[in-house]
Structure formats: C-alpha cells, structure tokens
Short mmCIF file of C-alpha atoms and ligand atoms in Angstrom, two decimals:
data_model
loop_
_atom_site.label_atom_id
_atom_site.label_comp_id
_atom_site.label_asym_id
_atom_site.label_seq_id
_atom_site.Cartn_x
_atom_site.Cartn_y
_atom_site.Cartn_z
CA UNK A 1 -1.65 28.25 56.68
CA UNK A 2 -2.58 25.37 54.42
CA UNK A 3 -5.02 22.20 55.66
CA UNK A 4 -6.61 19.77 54.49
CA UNK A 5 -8.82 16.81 55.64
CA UNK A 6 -8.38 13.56 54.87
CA UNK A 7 -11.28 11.31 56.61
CA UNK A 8 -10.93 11.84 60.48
CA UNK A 9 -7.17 13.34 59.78
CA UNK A 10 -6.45 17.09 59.27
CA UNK A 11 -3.16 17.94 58.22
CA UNK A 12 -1.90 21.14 58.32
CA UNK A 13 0.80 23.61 58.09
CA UNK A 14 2.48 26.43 60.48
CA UNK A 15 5.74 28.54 60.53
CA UNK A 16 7.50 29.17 63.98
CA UNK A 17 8.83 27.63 66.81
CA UNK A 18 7.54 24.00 67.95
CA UNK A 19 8.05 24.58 71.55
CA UNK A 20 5.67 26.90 71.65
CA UNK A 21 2.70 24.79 70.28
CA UNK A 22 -0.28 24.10 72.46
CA UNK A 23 -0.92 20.85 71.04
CA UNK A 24 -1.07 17.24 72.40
CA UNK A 25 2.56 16.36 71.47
CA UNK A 26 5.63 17.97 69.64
CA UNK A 27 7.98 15.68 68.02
CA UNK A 28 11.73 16.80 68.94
CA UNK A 29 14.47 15.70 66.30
CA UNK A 30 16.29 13.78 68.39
CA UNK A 31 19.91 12.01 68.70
CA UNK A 32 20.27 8.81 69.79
CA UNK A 33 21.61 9.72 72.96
CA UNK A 34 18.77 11.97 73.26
CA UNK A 35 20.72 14.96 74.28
CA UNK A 36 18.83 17.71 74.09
CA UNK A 37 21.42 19.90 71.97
CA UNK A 38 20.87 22.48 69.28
CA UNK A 39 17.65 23.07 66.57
CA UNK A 40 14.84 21.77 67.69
CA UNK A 41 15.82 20.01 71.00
CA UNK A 42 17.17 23.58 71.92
CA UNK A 43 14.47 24.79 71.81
CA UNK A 44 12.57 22.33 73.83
CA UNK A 45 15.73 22.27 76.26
CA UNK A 46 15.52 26.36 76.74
CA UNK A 47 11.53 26.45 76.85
CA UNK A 48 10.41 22.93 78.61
CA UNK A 49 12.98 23.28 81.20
CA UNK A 50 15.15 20.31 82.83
CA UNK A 51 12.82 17.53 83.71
CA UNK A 52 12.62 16.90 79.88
CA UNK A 53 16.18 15.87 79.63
CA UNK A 54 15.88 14.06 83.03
CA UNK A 55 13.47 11.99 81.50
CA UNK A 56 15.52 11.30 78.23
CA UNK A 57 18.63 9.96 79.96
CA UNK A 58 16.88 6.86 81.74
CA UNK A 59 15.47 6.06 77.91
CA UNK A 60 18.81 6.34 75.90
CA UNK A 61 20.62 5.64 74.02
CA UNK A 62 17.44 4.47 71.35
CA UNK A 63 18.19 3.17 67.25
CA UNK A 64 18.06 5.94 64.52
CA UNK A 65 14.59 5.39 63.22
CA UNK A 66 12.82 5.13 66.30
CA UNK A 67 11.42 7.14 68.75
CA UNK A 68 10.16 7.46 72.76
CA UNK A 69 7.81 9.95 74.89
CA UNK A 70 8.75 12.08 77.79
CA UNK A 71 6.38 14.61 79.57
CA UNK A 72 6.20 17.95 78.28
CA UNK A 73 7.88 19.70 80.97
CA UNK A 74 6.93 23.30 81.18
CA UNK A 75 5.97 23.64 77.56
CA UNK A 76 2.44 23.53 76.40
CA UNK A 77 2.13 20.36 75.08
CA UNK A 78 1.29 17.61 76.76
CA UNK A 79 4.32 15.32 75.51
CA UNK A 80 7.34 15.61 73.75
CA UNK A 81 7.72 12.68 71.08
CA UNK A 82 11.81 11.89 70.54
CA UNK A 83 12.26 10.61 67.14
CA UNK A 84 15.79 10.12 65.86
CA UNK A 85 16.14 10.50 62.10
CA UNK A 86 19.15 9.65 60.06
CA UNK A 87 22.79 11.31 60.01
CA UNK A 88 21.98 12.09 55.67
CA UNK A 89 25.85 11.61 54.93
CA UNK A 90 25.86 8.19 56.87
CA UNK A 91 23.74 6.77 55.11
CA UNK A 92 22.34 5.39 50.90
CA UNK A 93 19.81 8.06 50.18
CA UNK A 94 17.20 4.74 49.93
CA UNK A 95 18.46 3.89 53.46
CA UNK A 96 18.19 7.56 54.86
CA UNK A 97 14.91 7.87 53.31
CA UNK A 98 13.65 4.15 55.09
CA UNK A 99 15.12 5.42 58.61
CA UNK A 100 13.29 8.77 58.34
CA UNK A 101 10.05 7.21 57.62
CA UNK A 102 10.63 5.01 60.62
CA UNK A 103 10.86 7.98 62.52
CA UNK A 104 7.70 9.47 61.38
CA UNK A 105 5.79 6.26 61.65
CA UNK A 106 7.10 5.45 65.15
CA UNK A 107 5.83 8.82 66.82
CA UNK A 108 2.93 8.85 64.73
CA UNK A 109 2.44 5.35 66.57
CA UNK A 110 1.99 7.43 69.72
CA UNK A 111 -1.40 8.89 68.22
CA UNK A 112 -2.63 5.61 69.16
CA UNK A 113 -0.90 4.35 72.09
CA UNK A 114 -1.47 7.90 73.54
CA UNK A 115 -4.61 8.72 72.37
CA UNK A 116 -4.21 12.04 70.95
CA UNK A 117 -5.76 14.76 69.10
CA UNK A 118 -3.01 16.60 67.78
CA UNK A 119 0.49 16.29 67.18
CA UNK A 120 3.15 18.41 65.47
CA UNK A 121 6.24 17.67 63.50
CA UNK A 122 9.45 19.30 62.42
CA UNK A 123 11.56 18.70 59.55
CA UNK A 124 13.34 15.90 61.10
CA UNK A 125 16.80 15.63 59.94
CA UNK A 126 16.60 18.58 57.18
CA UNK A 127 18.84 20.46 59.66
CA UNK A 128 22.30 19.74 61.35
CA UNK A 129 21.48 16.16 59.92
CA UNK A 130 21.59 17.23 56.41
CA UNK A 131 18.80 15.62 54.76
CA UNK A 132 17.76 17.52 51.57
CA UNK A 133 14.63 19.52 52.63
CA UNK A 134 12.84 18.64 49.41
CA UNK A 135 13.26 15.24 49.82
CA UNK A 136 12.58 15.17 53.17
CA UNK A 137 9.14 17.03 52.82
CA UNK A 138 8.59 14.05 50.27
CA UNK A 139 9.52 11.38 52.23
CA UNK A 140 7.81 12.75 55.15
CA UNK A 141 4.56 13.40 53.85
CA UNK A 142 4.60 9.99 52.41
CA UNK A 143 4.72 8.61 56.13
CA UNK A 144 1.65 10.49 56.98
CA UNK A 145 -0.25 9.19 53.95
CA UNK A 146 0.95 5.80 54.84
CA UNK A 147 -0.31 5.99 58.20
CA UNK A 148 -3.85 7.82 57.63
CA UNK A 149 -4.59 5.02 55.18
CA UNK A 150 -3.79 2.44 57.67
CA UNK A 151 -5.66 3.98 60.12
CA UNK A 152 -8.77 5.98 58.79
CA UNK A 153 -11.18 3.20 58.96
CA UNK A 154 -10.49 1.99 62.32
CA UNK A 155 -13.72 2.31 64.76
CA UNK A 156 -12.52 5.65 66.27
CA UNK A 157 -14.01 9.04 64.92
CA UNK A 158 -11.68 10.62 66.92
CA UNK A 159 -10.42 13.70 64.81
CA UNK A 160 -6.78 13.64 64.86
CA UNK A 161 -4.55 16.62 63.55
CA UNK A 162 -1.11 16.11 62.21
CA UNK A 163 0.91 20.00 61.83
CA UNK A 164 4.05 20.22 60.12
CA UNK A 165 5.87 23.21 62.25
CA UNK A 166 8.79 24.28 59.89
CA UNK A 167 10.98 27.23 61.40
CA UNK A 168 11.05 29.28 58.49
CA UNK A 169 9.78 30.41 55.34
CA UNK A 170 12.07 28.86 52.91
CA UNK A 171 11.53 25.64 54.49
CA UNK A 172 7.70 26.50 54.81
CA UNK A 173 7.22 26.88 51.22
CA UNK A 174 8.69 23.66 50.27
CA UNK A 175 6.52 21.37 52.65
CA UNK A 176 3.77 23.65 51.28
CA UNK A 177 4.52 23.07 47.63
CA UNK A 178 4.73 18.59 48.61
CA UNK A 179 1.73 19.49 50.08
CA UNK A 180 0.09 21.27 46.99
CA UNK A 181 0.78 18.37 44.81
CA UNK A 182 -1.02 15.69 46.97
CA UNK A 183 -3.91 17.63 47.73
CA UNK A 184 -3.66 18.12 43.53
CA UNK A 185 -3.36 14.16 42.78
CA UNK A 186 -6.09 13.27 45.59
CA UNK A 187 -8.70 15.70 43.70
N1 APR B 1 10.83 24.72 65.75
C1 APR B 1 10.60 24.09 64.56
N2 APR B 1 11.59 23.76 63.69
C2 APR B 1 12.85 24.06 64.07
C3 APR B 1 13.17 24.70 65.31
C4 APR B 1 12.08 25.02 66.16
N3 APR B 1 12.27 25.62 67.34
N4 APR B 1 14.53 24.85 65.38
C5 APR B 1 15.03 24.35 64.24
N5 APR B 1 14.04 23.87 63.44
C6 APR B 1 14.13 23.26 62.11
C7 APR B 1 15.44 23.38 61.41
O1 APR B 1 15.50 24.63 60.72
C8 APR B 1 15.36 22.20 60.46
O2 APR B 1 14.57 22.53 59.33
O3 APR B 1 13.95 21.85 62.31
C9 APR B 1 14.60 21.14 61.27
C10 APR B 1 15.48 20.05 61.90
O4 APR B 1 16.68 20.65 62.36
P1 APR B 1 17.49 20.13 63.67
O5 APR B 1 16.80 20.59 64.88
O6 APR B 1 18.91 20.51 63.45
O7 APR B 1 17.33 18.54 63.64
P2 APR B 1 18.11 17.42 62.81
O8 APR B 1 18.56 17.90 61.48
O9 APR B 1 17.21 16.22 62.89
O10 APR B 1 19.42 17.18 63.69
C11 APR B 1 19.24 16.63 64.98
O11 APR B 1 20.63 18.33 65.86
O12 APR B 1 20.03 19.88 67.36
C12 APR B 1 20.66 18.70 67.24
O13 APR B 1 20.27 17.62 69.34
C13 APR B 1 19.92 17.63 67.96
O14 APR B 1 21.64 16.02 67.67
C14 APR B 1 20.38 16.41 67.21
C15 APR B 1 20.49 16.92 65.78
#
C-alpha cells in the first residue's frame, strides 16, 4: 500500500473496510441527521454496535461540511469522526467541492483537539452522495495538503498518520494514481 512522509505526517493508503481499522479515529460519511444508514455508517452501525448511534442523536442534526466525535463503540478505534459531505447533485461542482473540503478539514481538526496519532478516511461522498471519485480523490487530497502545511511546523513532533481506507480496488487505484502525481510534483 502506498505512503509517503511529509515532515511529521505520513499519509498512506489501504483497501477494505474502515470499521475494522485499529487506528485512533475513523471518519464515518455522515448525514446530517447522523443516521447511521448504509456505506460506511453501515458498517460502523453493524460492527461498533448501538452506543455509536446513541451518541449521534444528542449531536444532530449538524451543517453539510462539518463534522462531530462520538466514542468508538465496540470497534477498534478509539473514535468515530462524523463528517457530512455534500449531496453532489445539490450542489455547483465549486460549491460541492468547498463543502467536501470542509469536511475533511473539520475532522482533520480533531487531530489536534484530540491529540491523535492516526486517523483514517473514506471517500466521503463518492458513494450514495454521488461525488465523482476522481474529483473527489482531488479535492480530498488537497485538504490534507492544506492542513499538513498549516500544521507541520507547529512545536509538536508528534508523528501523525492520515490513511485513506477506500472499499475497493477501482476506487483504490484512483486515490492511488492523485496520490502518484503529488508525490511526483513534490520530488
Ligand atoms: N469502508 C470504507 N469505505 C467504504 C465502506 C467501508 N466499510 N463502505 C462503503 N465505502 C465507500 C463507498 O464505496 C464510497 O466509495 O465509501 C465511499 C462513501 O460512500 P457512502 O458510505 O455511501 O458515503 P456518502 O457517499 O458520503 O453518502 C453518505 O450514505 O450510507 C449513507 O448514512 C449514509 O446518508 C449517508 C450517505
């Protein structure tokens, strides 16, 4: 699986299921209801058991864009990170692509406010949301740039790592062709 460091950030790249991740926190792709429904909050629903959605209803409804921590429940990581990104067909492509780099940036926010060491992300929105998968590994990516080069000189040498978890291959091989080309233009 491709990684690469950047500073005190390691990004990387796995295939499979998010829920299963022992990591720090998994970001689900949330609704702004935060119902736990299909995709990705299935999965969390079916593997991290109830208290997860217990949690969610005394924080909804939340904005598309942002995003809010629960516990983990019974899955391996520590927290689950709710981030709603945009209904694609909703919205301008320029607006979809502003509300899904809020989501990013909002539960990467939670690096810092939770102090952790690793974090994973799905393809937010490239599912039952619609967002084109090639765009979104662009606009995605872009987030975590932004964010490593706001934070990669602050006093902490805390190694963080940032793991895109895409379900399957098709949508693996596009993050890891995005992923190609920065690690190209950085060199
Ligand atoms: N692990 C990692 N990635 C997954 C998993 C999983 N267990 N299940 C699905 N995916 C992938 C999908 O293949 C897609 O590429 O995550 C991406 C996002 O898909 P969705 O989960 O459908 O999320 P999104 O498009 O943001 O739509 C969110 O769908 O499931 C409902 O309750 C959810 O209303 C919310 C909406």
């Amino acid at each position: 699986m491709r990684k690469h460091q950047y500073g005190r950030f390691m990004i990387e790249l796995a295939k499979g299921d998010i829920s299963n991740l022992r990591v720090d926190a998994i970001v689900n792709a949330a609704n702004t209801q935060l119902v736990l429904g299909s995709g990705v909050a299935g999965a969390i629903r079916r593997n991290g058991g109830p208290k997860i959605q217990i949690e969610c209803n005394e924080l909804a409804p939340i904005n598309t864009g942002e995003a809010v921590v629960t516990s983990g429940g019974k899955l391996m990581a520590k927290y689950v990170i709710h981030a709603v990104g945009p209904i694609y067909h909703q919205y301008t492509p320029h607006k979809a692509e502003e509300l899904l780099k809020d989501a990013v940036l909002n539960s990467l926010n939670f690096i810092r406010l939770k102090k952790l060491n690793t974090i994973a992300l799905p393809a937010i929105s490239a599912g039952v949301y619609g967002f084109p998968a090639a765009k979104c590994a662009e606009v995605m990516f872009s987030a975590v740039f932004d964010y490593i080069e706001k934070y990669s000189d602050t006093s902490s040498n805390r190694l963080v790592k940032i793991i895109f978890c895409l379900y399957d291959q098709t949508m693996y091989n596009i993050f890891d062709e995005e992923f190609e080309i920065r690690i190209e233009k950085e060199l």
